[in-house]
Coordinates of C-alpha atoms and ligand atoms in Angstrom, one line a residue:
M15 CA 83.4 -7.6 -6.2
A16 CA 81.7 -5.2 -8.9
R17 CA 80.9 -1.5 -8.3
I18 CA 77.7 -0.6 -9.6
L19 CA 76.4 2.9 -9.9
I20 CA 72.7 3.3 -10.5
T21 CA 70.4 6.4 -11.3
S22 CA 67.1 6.9 -12.2
A23 CA 65.9 9.8 -14.0
L24 CA 64.6 12.6 -11.6
P25 CA 61.5 13.1 -11.2
Y26 CA 60.3 16.9 -11.5
I27 CA 59.3 18.7 -7.8
N28 CA 55.9 19.6 -8.6
G29 CA 53.6 16.6 -7.0
I30 CA 53.6 13.1 -6.5
K31 CA 54.1 11.1 -9.3
H32 CA 52.0 8.7 -11.0
L33 CA 52.5 4.8 -11.1
G34 CA 53.7 5.1 -14.5
N35 CA 56.7 7.5 -13.6
L36 CA 57.3 4.4 -10.9
A37 CA 56.9 1.8 -13.4
G38 CA 59.5 3.0 -15.9
S39 CA 62.6 4.4 -14.0
M40 CA 62.5 4.2 -9.9
L41 CA 61.2 0.6 -9.3
P42 CA 63.1 -1.1 -12.0
A43 CA 66.1 0.7 -10.6
D44 CA 65.5 -0.1 -7.3
V45 CA 64.5 -3.8 -8.3
Y46 CA 68.4 -3.9 -9.9
A47 CA 69.8 -2.3 -6.7
R48 CA 68.4 -4.4 -4.4
F49 CA 69.5 -7.3 -6.7
Q50 CA 72.9 -6.3 -7.2
R51 CA 73.6 -5.7 -3.3
A52 CA 72.4 -9.3 -2.8
R53 CA 74.9 -10.5 -4.9
G54 CA 77.5 -9.0 -2.7
N55 CA 78.5 -6.0 -5.2
E56 CA 79.5 -2.6 -4.0
V57 CA 76.1 -0.7 -5.2
L58 CA 75.3 3.2 -5.1
Y59 CA 71.4 4.2 -6.3
V60 CA 71.1 7.9 -6.5
C61 CA 68.0 9.5 -7.5
A62 CA 66.8 13.3 -6.6
T63 CA 63.9 15.9 -7.4
D64 CA 64.5 18.1 -10.5
E65 CA 63.7 21.2 -8.7
H66 CA 64.6 24.0 -11.1
G67 CA 62.0 26.0 -14.1
T68 CA 58.8 27.6 -14.7
P69 CA 56.6 25.1 -13.5
A70 CA 58.1 24.8 -10.0
E71 CA 57.9 29.0 -10.4
L72 CA 54.4 28.8 -11.2
A73 CA 53.4 26.0 -8.8
A74 CA 55.0 28.0 -5.9
A75 CA 52.9 31.3 -6.9
A76 CA 49.9 29.2 -7.3
A77 CA 50.2 27.7 -3.6
G78 CA 51.2 30.8 -2.5
Q79 CA 54.6 29.9 -1.3
E80 CA 58.1 31.3 -1.8
V81 CA 59.5 28.8 -4.8
R82 CA 62.0 27.5 -2.0
A83 CA 59.5 26.6 0.1
Y84 CA 57.7 24.6 -2.2
C85 CA 60.2 22.7 -3.3
D86 CA 61.5 22.2 0.6
E87 CA 58.0 20.3 0.9
Q88 CA 56.9 19.0 -2.3
H89 CA 61.0 17.3 -1.9
A90 CA 60.2 15.8 1.5
L91 CA 56.6 14.6 -0.1
Q92 CA 58.4 12.7 -2.6
R93 CA 61.3 11.4 -0.8
D94 CA 58.5 9.6 1.8
I95 CA 56.6 8.7 -0.6
G96 CA 59.5 6.6 -1.8
A97 CA 60.6 5.2 1.1
A98 CA 57.3 4.0 1.8
F99 CA 57.3 2.1 -1.6
G100 CA 60.8 0.6 -0.6
L101 CA 62.8 2.6 -3.3
S102 CA 66.2 1.9 -1.6
W103 CA 68.0 4.9 -2.8
D104 CA 71.4 5.6 -1.0
W105 CA 70.2 9.2 -1.1
F106 CA 67.6 11.4 -2.7
G107 CA 69.3 14.5 -3.7
R108 CA 68.0 17.8 -4.9
S109 CA 69.0 19.5 -7.8
S110 CA 68.8 23.0 -6.0
S111 CA 71.7 22.0 -3.9
P112 CA 74.4 24.0 -3.3
E113 CA 76.7 21.0 -4.8
N114 CA 74.7 20.8 -7.9
R115 CA 74.9 24.8 -8.4
A116 CA 78.6 24.6 -8.1
L117 CA 79.1 21.7 -10.6
T118 CA 76.9 23.3 -13.0
Q119 CA 78.8 26.4 -13.1
H120 CA 82.1 24.5 -13.1
F121 CA 80.8 22.5 -16.6
A122 CA 79.9 25.7 -18.2
D123 CA 83.3 27.4 -17.4
V124 CA 85.2 24.5 -19.0
L125 CA 82.7 23.8 -22.0
E126 CA 83.3 27.7 -22.5
D127 CA 87.3 27.3 -22.0
H128 CA 86.8 24.6 -25.1
G129 CA 85.2 26.7 -27.1
L130 CA 81.5 24.7 -27.0
I131 CA 79.7 27.6 -25.3
E132 CA 78.8 31.2 -27.2
E133 CA 76.4 34.0 -26.4
R134 CA 73.7 34.5 -29.1
T135 CA 70.6 36.9 -29.1
D136 CA 67.2 35.4 -28.9
R137 CA 63.8 36.9 -29.8
M138 CA 61.2 35.8 -27.4
I139 CA 57.9 37.2 -26.0
Y140 CA 57.9 38.9 -22.9
S141 CA 54.8 39.6 -20.5
I142 CA 54.6 43.1 -19.5
D143 CA 51.9 42.5 -17.0
D144 CA 53.7 39.2 -15.7
K145 CA 57.1 40.8 -15.7
R146 CA 58.8 37.9 -17.2
F147 CA 59.7 35.7 -20.2
L148 CA 57.3 33.4 -21.2
P149 CA 58.7 29.9 -22.2
D150 CA 56.8 28.7 -25.5
R151 CA 54.3 26.8 -23.9
Y152 CA 53.2 29.4 -21.4
V153 CA 52.3 31.5 -24.7
E154 CA 48.9 30.7 -25.7
G155 CA 46.6 32.2 -28.8
T156 CA 45.1 31.1 -32.6
C157 CA 46.8 28.4 -34.2
P158 CA 47.9 30.5 -37.5
V159 CA 47.7 26.9 -39.3
C160 CA 44.3 25.5 -38.4
G161 CA 42.9 28.6 -36.1
H162 CA 42.6 26.1 -33.3
R163 CA 42.1 28.6 -29.9
P164 CA 43.7 27.8 -27.3
A165 CA 46.8 26.6 -29.1
R166 CA 50.1 26.4 -27.4
G167 CA 53.3 28.4 -28.4
D168 CA 55.2 25.3 -28.9
Q169 CA 52.5 22.7 -30.5
C170 CA 49.2 23.0 -31.9
D171 CA 47.3 20.1 -30.0
N172 CA 44.6 20.2 -32.9
C173 CA 46.6 20.0 -36.0
G174 CA 49.9 18.7 -34.5
S175 CA 51.8 21.6 -36.0
L176 CA 55.0 23.0 -34.0
L177 CA 54.9 26.5 -33.9
D178 CA 56.8 29.5 -32.8
P179 CA 55.2 31.6 -30.2
I180 CA 55.7 34.7 -32.5
D181 CA 53.7 33.5 -35.1
L182 CA 50.4 32.8 -32.6
I183 CA 47.5 35.0 -33.7
E184 CA 46.1 37.0 -30.5
P185 CA 48.3 35.7 -28.6
Y186 CA 48.1 36.2 -24.5
S187 CA 49.9 34.9 -21.3
A188 CA 48.8 31.1 -20.1
V189 CA 50.0 32.4 -16.6
S190 CA 47.9 35.5 -16.0
A191 CA 46.1 35.8 -19.4
S192 CA 47.1 39.2 -20.2
T193 CA 47.5 40.2 -23.7
N194 CA 50.0 43.0 -23.2
L195 CA 53.1 40.9 -24.5
E196 CA 55.9 42.0 -26.7
V197 CA 58.7 40.6 -28.6
R198 CA 62.1 41.2 -27.0
E199 CA 65.8 40.3 -27.7
T200 CA 67.6 38.6 -25.1
R201 CA 70.9 37.0 -24.7
H202 CA 71.5 33.6 -23.9
L203 CA 74.3 30.9 -23.6
Y204 CA 74.1 28.3 -26.4
L205 CA 75.9 24.9 -26.2
L206 CA 77.2 24.0 -29.4
Q207 CA 76.3 20.2 -29.8
T208 CA 77.1 20.4 -33.5
K209 CA 80.7 20.9 -32.8
L210 CA 80.3 17.4 -30.6
Q211 CA 78.7 15.4 -33.2
E212 CA 81.0 13.0 -34.2
K213 CA 82.5 12.4 -30.6
I214 CA 79.0 11.5 -29.5
R215 CA 78.4 9.2 -32.3
A216 CA 81.2 7.2 -31.2
F217 CA 80.4 7.2 -27.7
I218 CA 77.1 5.4 -29.0
D219 CA 78.4 3.4 -31.2
S220 CA 80.9 2.1 -28.3
R221 CA 78.1 1.0 -26.4
T222 CA 76.9 -2.0 -28.3
D223 CA 74.8 -3.5 -25.8
F224 CA 72.2 -0.6 -25.2
P225 CA 68.8 -1.9 -25.7
A226 CA 67.3 -1.4 -29.0
L227 CA 65.0 1.3 -27.6
T228 CA 67.8 3.3 -26.5
K229 CA 70.0 2.9 -29.5
S230 CA 67.2 3.8 -31.7
I231 CA 66.3 6.9 -29.9
A232 CA 70.2 8.4 -29.9
Y233 CA 70.8 7.3 -33.9
K234 CA 67.7 9.2 -34.8
H235 CA 68.7 12.3 -33.1
L236 CA 72.3 12.1 -34.4
D237 CA 71.1 11.0 -38.4
E238 CA 68.9 14.2 -37.7
G239 CA 71.9 16.4 -36.8
L240 CA 72.2 17.7 -33.4
I241 CA 71.4 21.4 -32.8
D242 CA 73.1 23.9 -30.6
R243 CA 71.1 24.3 -27.5
G244 CA 70.3 27.3 -25.6
I245 CA 71.5 26.7 -21.8
T246 CA 70.1 29.3 -19.9
R247 CA 66.9 31.4 -19.2
D248 CA 65.4 34.5 -18.1
L249 CA 64.4 33.3 -14.8
V250 CA 65.0 33.7 -11.2
W251 CA 64.7 30.3 -9.5
G252 CA 67.9 28.3 -10.7
V253 CA 71.7 28.2 -11.1
P254 CA 73.1 31.4 -11.4
V255 CA 74.9 32.1 -14.7
T256 CA 78.7 32.7 -13.8
R257 CA 81.8 32.9 -15.3
R258 CA 85.0 32.0 -13.6
G259 CA 83.2 32.2 -9.9
A260 CA 81.5 36.1 -10.6
P261 CA 78.0 36.9 -12.1
R262 CA 78.3 36.9 -16.0
P263 CA 78.1 40.3 -17.1
G264 CA 74.8 40.7 -18.7
F265 CA 73.4 37.5 -17.1
E266 CA 72.8 38.5 -13.8
S267 CA 68.9 37.7 -14.1
K268 CA 69.6 34.9 -15.9
V269 CA 69.3 31.1 -14.9
F270 CA 71.0 27.8 -16.4
Y271 CA 68.3 25.9 -17.9
V272 CA 67.3 22.6 -15.9
W273 CA 67.7 21.1 -19.2
F274 CA 71.2 21.6 -18.4
D275 CA 71.8 21.3 -14.7
A276 CA 68.9 18.3 -14.1
P277 CA 71.7 15.6 -15.2
I278 CA 74.7 17.4 -13.6
E279 CA 72.4 16.6 -10.4
Y280 CA 73.1 13.0 -10.6
I281 CA 77.2 13.6 -9.9
A282 CA 76.2 16.2 -7.2
A283 CA 73.5 14.0 -5.4
T284 CA 76.8 11.6 -5.3
Q285 CA 78.5 15.0 -3.4
E286 CA 75.6 15.6 -1.2
W287 CA 75.7 11.7 -0.4
A288 CA 79.6 12.1 0.0
N289 CA 79.2 15.3 2.3
A290 CA 76.4 13.7 4.5
T291 CA 77.9 10.1 5.0
G292 CA 81.7 10.6 4.7
G293 CA 81.6 8.5 1.4
D294 CA 83.8 9.2 -1.2
W295 CA 82.0 10.7 -4.4
A296 CA 85.2 10.7 -6.7
R297 CA 85.6 7.3 -6.5
W298 CA 82.5 6.8 -8.4
W299 CA 82.9 9.7 -11.1
R300 CA 86.0 10.4 -11.8
E301 CA 88.0 8.0 -13.6
D302 CA 91.4 9.2 -12.8
Q303 CA 90.1 8.9 -9.2
G304 CA 89.1 5.3 -8.8
A305 CA 86.3 5.0 -11.1
G306 CA 87.5 3.1 -14.2
D307 CA 86.3 0.1 -13.0
V308 CA 82.7 1.4 -12.0
R309 CA 79.6 0.0 -14.0
Y310 CA 76.9 3.2 -14.4
V311 CA 73.5 2.2 -15.3
E312 CA 70.8 4.5 -15.9
F313 CA 67.2 3.8 -15.9
M314 CA 64.5 6.1 -17.4
G315 CA 61.5 6.2 -19.5
K316 CA 61.7 6.7 -23.3
D317 CA 60.9 10.6 -23.4
N318 CA 64.4 11.1 -21.4
V319 CA 66.7 9.0 -23.4
A320 CA 67.4 11.8 -25.8
F321 CA 68.5 13.9 -23.1
H322 CA 70.9 11.2 -21.9
T323 CA 72.3 10.0 -25.1
V324 CA 73.1 13.2 -26.4
S325 CA 72.7 16.7 -24.3
F326 CA 74.2 14.7 -20.7
P327 CA 77.0 13.0 -22.5
A328 CA 77.5 16.1 -24.5
T329 CA 78.3 18.2 -21.4
L330 CA 81.0 15.5 -19.9
I331 CA 83.0 14.5 -23.2
G332 CA 83.0 18.4 -24.1
S333 CA 84.3 19.3 -20.2
G334 CA 87.6 17.2 -21.8
E335 CA 87.6 15.8 -18.0
P336 CA 87.5 12.3 -17.3
W337 CA 84.4 11.8 -15.7
K338 CA 82.3 8.6 -15.6
R339 CA 80.1 8.0 -18.8
V340 CA 76.9 5.5 -19.0
D341 CA 77.8 1.9 -19.8
M342 CA 74.0 0.7 -19.8
L343 CA 71.2 3.2 -20.4
K344 CA 68.1 0.7 -19.8
S345 CA 64.6 2.5 -21.0
F346 CA 61.2 1.7 -20.6
N347 CA 58.2 2.2 -22.9
W348 CA 55.2 3.8 -21.5
L349 CA 52.8 2.1 -18.6
N350 CA 49.2 3.3 -20.3
W351 CA 46.0 4.0 -18.1
Y352 CA 43.7 2.1 -20.0
G353 CA 43.7 3.1 -23.7
G354 CA 45.3 6.6 -22.7
K355 CA 48.1 8.0 -20.7
F356 CA 48.5 8.6 -17.1
S357 CA 48.7 12.1 -16.9
T358 CA 49.6 14.6 -13.9
S359 CA 47.8 17.8 -15.3
G360 CA 44.8 15.7 -16.0
K361 CA 44.8 13.7 -13.1
R362 CA 44.5 10.6 -15.0
G363 CA 45.3 7.3 -13.1
V364 CA 46.4 6.0 -10.1
F365 CA 49.3 8.3 -8.0
M366 CA 52.0 6.7 -5.6
D367 CA 50.1 8.2 -2.5
A368 CA 46.3 7.0 -3.5
A369 CA 48.0 3.7 -4.2
L370 CA 49.3 3.1 -0.9
E371 CA 46.0 4.5 0.5
I372 CA 44.7 1.2 -0.7
L373 CA 47.0 -1.7 -0.8
P374 CA 50.6 -2.4 0.6
A375 CA 53.4 -1.3 -1.5
D376 CA 54.4 -4.9 -2.5
V377 CA 51.5 -5.4 -4.3
W378 CA 52.3 -2.6 -6.9
R379 CA 55.6 -3.2 -6.7
W380 CA 55.1 -7.1 -7.8
Y381 CA 52.3 -5.6 -10.6
L382 CA 54.4 -3.0 -12.0
T383 CA 57.7 -5.3 -12.5
A384 CA 55.7 -8.4 -13.6
N385 CA 54.3 -5.3 -16.1
A386 CA 57.1 -3.5 -16.8
P387 CA 56.5 -1.9 -19.9
E388 CA 59.9 -3.0 -21.8
S389 CA 59.4 -4.5 -25.3
S390 CA 56.4 -2.4 -26.0
D391 CA 53.7 0.0 -24.0
S392 CA 51.6 -1.9 -21.6
A393 CA 48.2 -1.2 -20.2
F394 CA 46.7 -0.9 -16.6
T395 CA 43.4 -2.1 -16.3
W396 CA 42.0 -2.8 -12.9
E397 CA 41.0 -6.1 -14.0
Q398 CA 44.2 -7.2 -15.1
F399 CA 45.6 -6.0 -11.9
Q400 CA 43.2 -8.2 -10.0
T401 CA 43.9 -11.3 -12.0
L402 CA 47.5 -11.1 -11.5
V403 CA 47.7 -10.2 -8.1
N404 CA 45.1 -12.9 -7.0
K405 CA 46.8 -15.4 -8.9
D406 CA 50.6 -14.8 -8.4
L407 CA 50.6 -13.4 -5.1
A408 CA 47.6 -14.7 -3.1
D409 CA 47.1 -18.1 -4.8
V410 CA 51.0 -19.4 -5.9
L411 CA 53.2 -17.3 -3.3
G412 CA 51.2 -16.8 -0.5
N413 CA 49.4 -19.9 -0.2
F414 CA 52.5 -21.9 -0.5
V415 CA 54.3 -20.5 2.5
N416 CA 50.8 -20.3 4.8
R417 CA 50.0 -24.1 4.0
I418 CA 53.7 -25.8 4.5
L419 CA 54.2 -23.4 7.6
K420 CA 50.9 -24.1 9.0
F421 CA 51.3 -27.9 8.5
T422 CA 54.6 -28.0 10.5
E423 CA 53.2 -26.0 13.2
T424 CA 50.1 -28.8 13.4
R425 CA 52.0 -32.0 12.7
F426 CA 55.5 -31.2 13.2
D427 CA 55.5 -29.3 16.5
G428 CA 56.6 -26.1 14.4
V429 CA 60.3 -27.1 13.7
V430 CA 62.0 -28.1 10.7
P431 CA 61.7 -31.8 10.9
E432 CA 64.5 -34.3 10.9
G433 CA 64.4 -38.0 9.6
G434 CA 64.4 -39.3 6.1
E435 CA 66.6 -39.2 2.7
P436 CA 65.5 -37.2 -0.1
G437 CA 64.6 -39.4 -3.4
D438 CA 63.6 -39.4 -6.8
L439 CA 61.1 -36.3 -6.6
E440 CA 63.3 -34.2 -4.6
A441 CA 66.6 -34.8 -7.3
R442 CA 64.0 -33.8 -10.1
L443 CA 62.5 -30.8 -8.2
Y444 CA 66.6 -29.7 -7.3
A445 CA 67.5 -30.0 -11.2
D446 CA 64.5 -27.9 -12.5
L447 CA 65.1 -25.4 -9.6
S448 CA 69.3 -25.2 -10.6
A449 CA 68.0 -24.4 -14.4
K450 CA 65.2 -22.0 -12.9
L451 CA 67.6 -20.2 -10.8
A452 CA 69.9 -19.7 -13.7
E453 CA 67.5 -18.4 -15.5
L454 CA 66.1 -15.9 -12.9
T455 CA 69.8 -14.5 -12.5
G456 CA 70.6 -14.4 -15.7
H457 CA 67.2 -12.0 -16.7
L458 CA 68.0 -9.8 -13.8
E459 CA 71.7 -9.6 -14.6
A460 CA 70.5 -8.4 -18.1
I461 CA 67.9 -6.0 -16.5
E462 CA 65.6 -8.0 -18.0
I463 CA 63.0 -7.1 -15.5
R464 CA 59.8 -8.8 -16.8
K465 CA 61.4 -12.0 -18.1
G466 CA 63.2 -11.7 -14.3
A467 CA 59.4 -11.4 -13.1
Q468 CA 58.0 -14.5 -15.0
A469 CA 61.2 -16.6 -13.8
L470 CA 60.3 -15.9 -10.3
R471 CA 56.7 -16.5 -10.6
A472 CA 57.8 -19.8 -12.8
I473 CA 59.9 -20.9 -9.5
W474 CA 56.8 -20.2 -7.0
V475 CA 55.3 -22.4 -9.5
L476 CA 57.7 -25.3 -8.8
G477 CA 57.5 -25.4 -5.2
N478 CA 53.4 -25.3 -5.5
E479 CA 53.7 -28.3 -8.0
Y480 CA 56.1 -30.3 -5.9
L481 CA 54.2 -29.9 -2.8
T482 CA 50.7 -31.0 -4.4
E483 CA 52.3 -34.0 -5.9
A484 CA 54.7 -35.0 -3.1
A485 CA 51.5 -34.6 -0.9
P486 CA 53.3 -34.7 2.7
W487 CA 49.4 -34.8 4.2
T488 CA 49.2 -38.4 2.5
A489 CA 52.8 -39.6 3.4
L490 CA 52.4 -38.8 7.2
K491 CA 50.1 -41.1 7.5
S492 CA 52.3 -44.2 6.4
D493 CA 55.7 -42.9 6.6
R494 CA 56.7 -40.0 8.8
D495 CA 60.4 -39.8 7.6
R496 CA 58.8 -39.5 4.1
A497 CA 57.0 -36.4 5.3
A498 CA 59.6 -35.0 6.8
V499 CA 61.5 -35.1 4.0
I500 CA 58.9 -33.1 2.2
V501 CA 57.9 -30.9 5.0
R502 CA 62.0 -29.7 5.2
T503 CA 62.1 -29.3 1.7
G504 CA 59.2 -27.0 1.4
L505 CA 60.3 -24.9 4.2
N506 CA 63.4 -24.5 2.5
L507 CA 61.7 -23.3 -0.3
V508 CA 60.1 -20.9 1.7
A509 CA 63.4 -19.7 3.0
L510 CA 65.1 -19.1 -0.7
F511 CA 61.6 -17.5 -1.8
A512 CA 62.8 -14.7 0.8
R513 CA 65.6 -14.0 -0.7
L514 CA 64.3 -14.4 -4.0
I515 CA 61.5 -12.0 -3.8
Q516 CA 63.6 -9.4 -1.9
P517 CA 64.4 -7.4 -4.9
F518 CA 60.9 -7.4 -5.8
I519 CA 58.8 -7.3 -2.9
P520 CA 61.3 -6.6 -0.3
F521 CA 58.5 -6.3 2.6
T522 CA 57.2 -9.3 2.0
A523 CA 60.6 -10.4 2.3
K524 CA 61.2 -9.8 5.6
V525 CA 57.9 -11.6 7.3
V526 CA 58.7 -14.5 4.9
A527 CA 62.5 -14.6 6.3
E528 CA 61.4 -14.0 9.7
A529 CA 58.8 -17.3 9.6
V530 CA 61.7 -19.8 8.9
G531 CA 63.8 -17.8 11.4
E532 CA 66.1 -16.0 9.0
T533 CA 66.8 -12.2 10.2
A534 CA 68.8 -10.9 7.0
P535 CA 67.6 -12.2 3.8
T536 CA 70.2 -10.4 1.7
L537 CA 72.3 -12.8 0.4
W538 CA 71.2 -14.1 -3.3
P539 CA 71.2 -17.8 -3.6
S540 CA 73.8 -20.1 -5.4
L541 CA 72.5 -21.4 -8.6
D542 CA 72.6 -25.2 -6.8
G543 CA 69.0 -26.4 -6.3
R544 CA 70.4 -29.1 -3.8
A545 CA 72.4 -26.6 -1.8
E546 CA 69.6 -24.5 -1.4
L547 CA 67.0 -26.6 0.0
T548 CA 69.4 -28.7 2.3
R549 CA 70.3 -25.8 4.0
L550 CA 68.0 -25.4 7.0
E551 CA 68.9 -27.3 9.9
P552 CA 66.5 -29.9 11.5
G553 CA 65.3 -28.6 14.8
R554 CA 65.0 -24.8 13.9
P555 CA 61.7 -23.4 15.0
V556 CA 59.6 -21.8 12.5
T557 CA 56.0 -19.9 12.7
A558 CA 53.2 -19.3 10.1
P559 CA 52.7 -15.8 9.2
P560 CA 49.7 -13.8 9.1
V561 CA 47.9 -14.3 5.6
L562 CA 50.7 -12.5 3.4
F563 CA 48.1 -11.3 0.4
K564 CA 44.5 -10.6 0.6
K565 CA 42.7 -11.7 -2.7
I566 CA 41.1 -8.6 -4.2
E567 CA 37.3 -8.8 -4.5
D568 CA 35.0 -7.9 -7.4
A569 CA 33.8 -5.0 -4.5
D570 CA 37.1 -3.9 -4.6
V571 CA 37.7 -3.6 -8.3
A572 CA 34.1 -1.8 -8.3
A573 CA 34.8 0.6 -5.6
W574 CA 38.5 1.5 -7.1
T575 CA 36.9 2.3 -10.4
E576 CA 34.2 4.5 -9.0
R577 CA 37.4 6.2 -7.5
F578 CA 40.1 6.3 -9.8
G579 CA 37.9 5.9 -13.0
G580 CA 38.7 3.0 -15.5
A581 CA 37.4 2.1 -18.8
E582 CA 35.2 4.8 -19.4
Q583 CA 38.2 7.0 -19.6
G584 CA 40.2 5.1 -22.1
Ligands
ZN630 ZN1 46.4 23.9 -35.7

């Protein structure tokens, strides 16, 4: 039995995430976790909310809440919506946990002990009226390059120039619009990534089976040369800056930057899990305490790859301690909304809560895995969504399950029929199925989510083609034994489907399994088509379930386009 540690990129705390976030990290991680559990492997899948930083502080202030209370509420929202989507986290933690505070402070200590952290003086914009230093993007003004106003302090959206907020003309605070700003000197800790350049390159070189997207991003940053990164900020909400357990002199009003503490939360979330359940976190993360045989797989969108191939490894490698490092970093391109991007701030696209108001989770899970943005960006459109859902789920999978079970109820008293011997048609089906099962299993082992969905769909099609060709309703008129063989084979296909769809559409898997008298469709099938299609014992009662998937009508598409927008925004 293999041991597989799975993490998906931490969603930021402020607000329900859109379907693009789900498609590019949490959902594929869940499909993979469910598949590996079904394979009989020991899996630990952790995720968490990323809670620190200026956006959380400002969102809490806008909501009139203390930031801790705001995060409590938002964390619960995200946890519940994730559960409603069937995300099977073993633990959904919080980067604001005591575990993460202690671990972040520990890493800073050991990195400094190894000469990898030093204090430097920065010049930053201070807003006198807001009583705070402003992060670059919270200073706005006129672009010194093109004259556009407002330009953000980090970048001008009009001409694309990368800016320093100090260079903005007539700057003001994006928090309060106050122009009462001044440049102040402030001390910060820097992580000396330049000293780790060669070690990190050697680490990436050693991960030969990283996907091309992951490697290209990692090497781009390495080739450009790593830079030393500030890992503290002048903020209240975050992990306090300490040295050997005591407040660090001069840093009493500073915290570690989210960029530093968020990935450490993968480990801390495992500690949270261990503290809550009695589990052993160290055997997942410490190679000197049993994690040597763990395979660690990370899931994320491409915007997070640099942090996970350079920054987080810098923390782990620089510590000199035997921490488990990522073995497979599965990265995704963007799921776009028509021609443009989903946008949390612009409220463009469908968000996770609204999605569940209009359709069951499995419909979304299927669409988002069948269109996983793996080799390139993919685009959501209502029309493509309607076509795919109706064809795959209603016409192919749903229709097969209902057709064979209804026929069994009306013609075979609702039990798996006995009698007859499989013939040539079944022999061909066994062979075709064996090949497809190997294909599907291989794609999921390789974390090729989209190809996996295609192979699964091909197996449903195989079942439909068999049933159409074998035509039990015709056979029944002349040869009851022949009809019994076909129906028995069809019911075995239903039972097989229940196990195969479980990673993708787990809620439907449960309904389908129960229809053929199976309670726990947890184990992945063998690759032997014959064995899988002769498994159900004759005489077992079966029941046709209600229609599995309602077709999406043109009127639905019109209503949703009206509610959520569509092509006109693209
Ligand atoms: Zn400009």
